């Protein structure tokens, strides 16, 4: 979903709780990641890998000048033998070393699974901040420092919420020293809207 579609979606949702909720959650995400790149870990359930959210956050990190929003996608199954690039070869073992100063964003439609919940709990005990986008799982909700749920059959699905959160995460209310000016960001957005889709993810 590109920036134009996100803007249209926001118009449709004006007056509902979703715009405020997704912006609030995006603010929690932005506040929890450290000032350095590499501290945001993104993981899904065994049945669901959040590829699109990873790509959108990576884009937002580049456009907004916030490299800390670029996530490390943690995967349940990594092909062996060097068949994938290094940035797509991070397995669940990475969660064991997650600690203070890092943020773990869990995206889990449906049941996240006992194995993932155990690793999330370990990361939280290690000092990592845990955020969750889910379908209302109570166990994951209890582990998360902040969460946003899209119950099945609700107004919005989890995929749409991910688009709104990623777009809001890249919005800067106050520019930081050395960040791009508004005109630079606008030019970058125009380039993105006319460019072919990225091939990284």
Short mmCIF file of C-alpha atoms in Angstrom, two decimals:
data_model
loop_
_atom_site.label_atom_id
_atom_site.label_comp_id
_atom_site.label_asym_id
_atom_site.label_seq_id
_atom_site.Cartn_x
_atom_site.Cartn_y
_atom_site.Cartn_z
CA UNK A 1 0.00 0.00 0.00
CA UNK A 2 1.58 3.27 -1.07
CA UNK A 3 1.38 6.69 0.59
CA UNK A 4 -1.59 7.77 -1.54
CA UNK A 5 -3.64 4.74 -0.51
CA UNK A 6 -2.69 5.24 3.14
CA UNK A 7 -3.89 8.86 2.90
CA UNK A 8 -7.19 7.72 1.38
CA UNK A 9 -7.59 5.07 4.06
CA UNK A 10 -7.01 7.69 6.73
CA UNK A 11 -9.77 9.83 5.19
CA UNK A 12 -12.17 6.88 5.32
CA UNK A 13 -11.23 6.17 8.93
CA UNK A 14 -11.48 9.81 10.06
CA UNK A 15 -13.57 10.00 13.19
CA UNK A 16 -12.95 6.39 14.19
CA UNK A 17 -10.69 5.18 16.99
CA UNK A 18 -8.27 3.53 14.57
CA UNK A 19 -6.33 6.60 13.47
CA UNK A 20 -5.60 7.60 17.05
CA UNK A 21 -4.86 4.00 18.07
CA UNK A 22 -2.41 3.33 15.24
CA UNK A 23 -0.65 6.67 15.76
CA UNK A 24 -0.41 6.01 19.50
CA UNK A 25 1.09 2.57 18.89
CA UNK A 26 3.47 3.97 16.27
CA UNK A 27 4.56 6.54 18.85
CA UNK A 28 5.31 3.74 21.31
CA UNK A 29 7.34 1.98 18.62
CA UNK A 30 9.30 5.10 17.76
CA UNK A 31 9.94 5.90 21.43
CA UNK A 32 11.08 2.37 22.27
CA UNK A 33 13.73 1.95 19.59
CA UNK A 34 17.15 3.28 20.48
CA UNK A 35 18.97 5.99 18.55
CA UNK A 36 21.09 3.39 16.72
CA UNK A 37 20.13 1.11 13.86
CA UNK A 38 19.69 -2.61 14.47
CA UNK A 39 17.76 -2.49 17.72
CA UNK A 40 14.33 -3.31 16.28
CA UNK A 41 13.56 -7.02 15.95
CA UNK A 42 10.43 -8.03 14.02
CA UNK A 43 8.99 -11.54 14.32
CA UNK A 44 5.75 -13.23 13.30
CA UNK A 45 4.14 -16.52 14.20
CA UNK A 46 5.27 -19.81 12.70
CA UNK A 47 2.54 -19.53 10.05
CA UNK A 48 2.94 -15.81 9.36
CA UNK A 49 6.09 -13.86 8.51
CA UNK A 50 5.54 -10.07 8.47
CA UNK A 51 7.42 -9.43 5.21
CA UNK A 52 5.34 -6.44 4.19
CA UNK A 53 5.70 -4.70 7.54
CA UNK A 54 9.48 -5.26 7.40
CA UNK A 55 9.65 -3.68 3.95
CA UNK A 56 7.43 -0.73 4.89
CA UNK A 57 9.37 0.00 8.08
CA UNK A 58 12.60 -0.18 6.09
CA UNK A 59 11.16 2.38 3.64
CA UNK A 60 9.96 4.63 6.46
CA UNK A 61 13.40 4.46 8.08
CA UNK A 62 14.98 5.73 4.87
CA UNK A 63 12.38 8.42 4.10
CA UNK A 64 12.18 9.84 7.60
CA UNK A 65 15.89 9.69 8.37
CA UNK A 66 15.25 7.35 11.31
CA UNK A 67 17.54 4.34 10.71
CA UNK A 68 16.43 2.82 14.00
CA UNK A 69 13.06 2.00 12.41
CA UNK A 70 14.70 -0.42 9.96
CA UNK A 71 13.92 -3.84 11.45
CA UNK A 72 15.75 -7.13 11.62
CA UNK A 73 13.28 -9.76 10.41
CA UNK A 74 13.54 -12.80 12.69
CA UNK A 75 12.39 -15.97 10.95
CA UNK A 76 11.11 -19.30 12.24
CA UNK A 77 12.69 -21.19 9.33
CA UNK A 78 15.87 -20.02 7.62
CA UNK A 79 16.98 -21.94 4.51
CA UNK A 80 20.34 -23.64 4.99
CA UNK A 81 23.43 -23.39 2.87
CA UNK A 82 23.60 -19.64 2.38
CA UNK A 83 20.63 -19.64 0.02
CA UNK A 84 19.40 -16.26 1.30
CA UNK A 85 21.10 -12.91 1.98
CA UNK A 86 22.44 -12.38 5.50
CA UNK A 87 19.72 -9.88 6.42
CA UNK A 88 17.08 -12.56 5.68
CA UNK A 89 18.91 -15.34 7.51
CA UNK A 90 18.23 -14.37 11.12
CA UNK A 91 16.63 -17.21 13.07
CA UNK A 92 14.74 -17.39 16.35
CA UNK A 93 18.00 -17.80 18.23
CA UNK A 94 18.41 -14.04 17.89
CA UNK A 95 15.62 -13.56 20.41
CA UNK A 96 17.71 -15.31 23.06
CA UNK A 97 20.23 -12.47 23.00
CA UNK A 98 17.63 -9.68 22.89
CA UNK A 99 18.07 -7.34 25.81
CA UNK A 100 18.03 -3.83 27.18
CA UNK A 101 17.93 -1.15 24.52
CA UNK A 102 16.26 -3.43 21.96
CA UNK A 103 12.64 -3.64 20.89
CA UNK A 104 10.84 -6.81 19.86
CA UNK A 105 7.77 -6.22 17.66
CA UNK A 106 5.61 -9.35 17.43
CA UNK A 107 3.00 -9.64 14.66
CA UNK A 108 0.72 -12.60 15.17
CA UNK A 109 -2.67 -13.08 13.58
CA UNK A 110 -4.29 -16.01 15.35
CA UNK A 111 -2.42 -18.15 17.87
CA UNK A 112 1.22 -17.05 18.25
CA UNK A 113 2.19 -20.51 19.52
CA UNK A 114 3.71 -21.58 22.84
CA UNK A 115 7.26 -21.67 21.46
CA UNK A 116 7.16 -18.06 20.30
CA UNK A 117 5.53 -16.91 23.54
CA UNK A 118 8.32 -18.54 25.51
CA UNK A 119 10.99 -16.75 23.47
CA UNK A 120 9.13 -13.45 23.76
CA UNK A 121 9.02 -13.93 27.52
CA UNK A 122 12.77 -14.60 27.56
CA UNK A 123 13.42 -11.42 25.55
CA UNK A 124 11.28 -9.40 27.95
CA UNK A 125 13.11 -10.82 30.96
CA UNK A 126 16.37 -9.91 29.24
CA UNK A 127 15.26 -6.27 29.20
CA UNK A 128 13.87 -5.90 25.67
CA UNK A 129 10.73 -3.83 25.13
CA UNK A 130 7.96 -6.03 23.70
CA UNK A 131 5.30 -4.60 21.38
CA UNK A 132 2.53 -6.65 19.78
CA UNK A 133 0.20 -6.41 16.80
CA UNK A 134 -2.20 -9.31 17.07
CA UNK A 135 -5.74 -10.60 16.89
CA UNK A 136 -6.41 -10.28 20.60
CA UNK A 137 -4.33 -13.11 22.07
CA UNK A 138 -4.43 -12.70 25.85
CA UNK A 139 -1.09 -14.39 26.56
CA UNK A 140 0.80 -12.24 24.07
CA UNK A 141 -1.05 -9.19 25.35
CA UNK A 142 0.11 -9.97 28.89
CA UNK A 143 3.76 -10.13 27.75
CA UNK A 144 3.67 -6.94 25.67
CA UNK A 145 4.54 -3.55 27.10
CA UNK A 146 2.16 -2.12 24.50
CA UNK A 147 -0.10 -3.73 21.92
CA UNK A 148 -2.74 -3.16 19.31
CA UNK A 149 -5.27 -5.82 18.40
CA UNK A 150 -7.43 -6.36 15.36
CA UNK A 151 -10.00 -8.97 16.42
CA UNK A 152 -11.11 -11.35 13.69
CA UNK A 153 -14.24 -10.06 11.98
CA UNK A 154 -13.60 -6.49 13.17
CA UNK A 155 -13.62 -3.26 11.17
CA UNK A 156 -9.96 -3.56 10.12
CA UNK A 157 -7.76 -6.53 9.50
CA UNK A 158 -4.24 -6.85 10.85
CA UNK A 159 -2.68 -6.22 7.44
CA UNK A 160 -4.36 -2.81 7.16
CA UNK A 161 -3.33 -1.90 10.70
CA UNK A 162 0.28 -2.74 9.87
CA UNK A 163 0.18 -0.28 6.97
CA UNK A 164 -1.24 2.48 9.17
CA UNK A 165 1.30 1.83 11.94
CA UNK A 166 4.30 1.78 9.61
CA UNK A 167 3.20 5.02 7.91
CA UNK A 168 2.64 6.72 11.26
CA UNK A 169 5.98 5.49 12.64
CA UNK A 170 7.87 7.48 10.02
CA UNK A 171 6.06 10.73 10.69
CA UNK A 172 8.24 13.21 12.55
CA UNK A 173 6.47 15.80 14.61
CA UNK A 174 9.76 17.46 15.57
CA UNK A 175 12.76 17.39 13.25
CA UNK A 176 16.01 16.12 14.74
CA UNK A 177 19.36 17.74 14.00
CA UNK A 178 20.66 16.58 10.64
CA UNK A 179 17.33 15.14 9.50
CA UNK A 180 15.91 15.80 6.05
CA UNK A 181 13.84 18.91 5.59
CA UNK A 182 10.18 18.62 4.59
CA UNK A 183 10.95 19.41 0.94
CA UNK A 184 13.53 16.61 0.83
CA UNK A 185 11.02 14.13 2.25
CA UNK A 186 8.37 15.26 -0.23
CA UNK A 187 10.78 14.78 -3.14
CA UNK A 188 11.70 11.33 -1.82
CA UNK A 189 8.02 10.38 -1.59
CA UNK A 190 7.44 11.48 -5.19
CA UNK A 191 10.38 9.32 -6.30
CA UNK A 192 8.94 6.36 -4.42
CA UNK A 193 5.50 6.71 -6.00
CA UNK A 194 6.99 6.59 -9.50
CA UNK A 195 9.65 3.92 -8.86
CA UNK A 196 9.26 0.16 -9.42
CA UNK A 197 8.72 -1.95 -6.27
CA UNK A 198 11.84 -2.68 -4.20
CA UNK A 199 13.45 -6.10 -4.50
CA UNK A 200 15.11 -6.33 -1.09
CA UNK A 201 12.34 -8.26 0.69
#
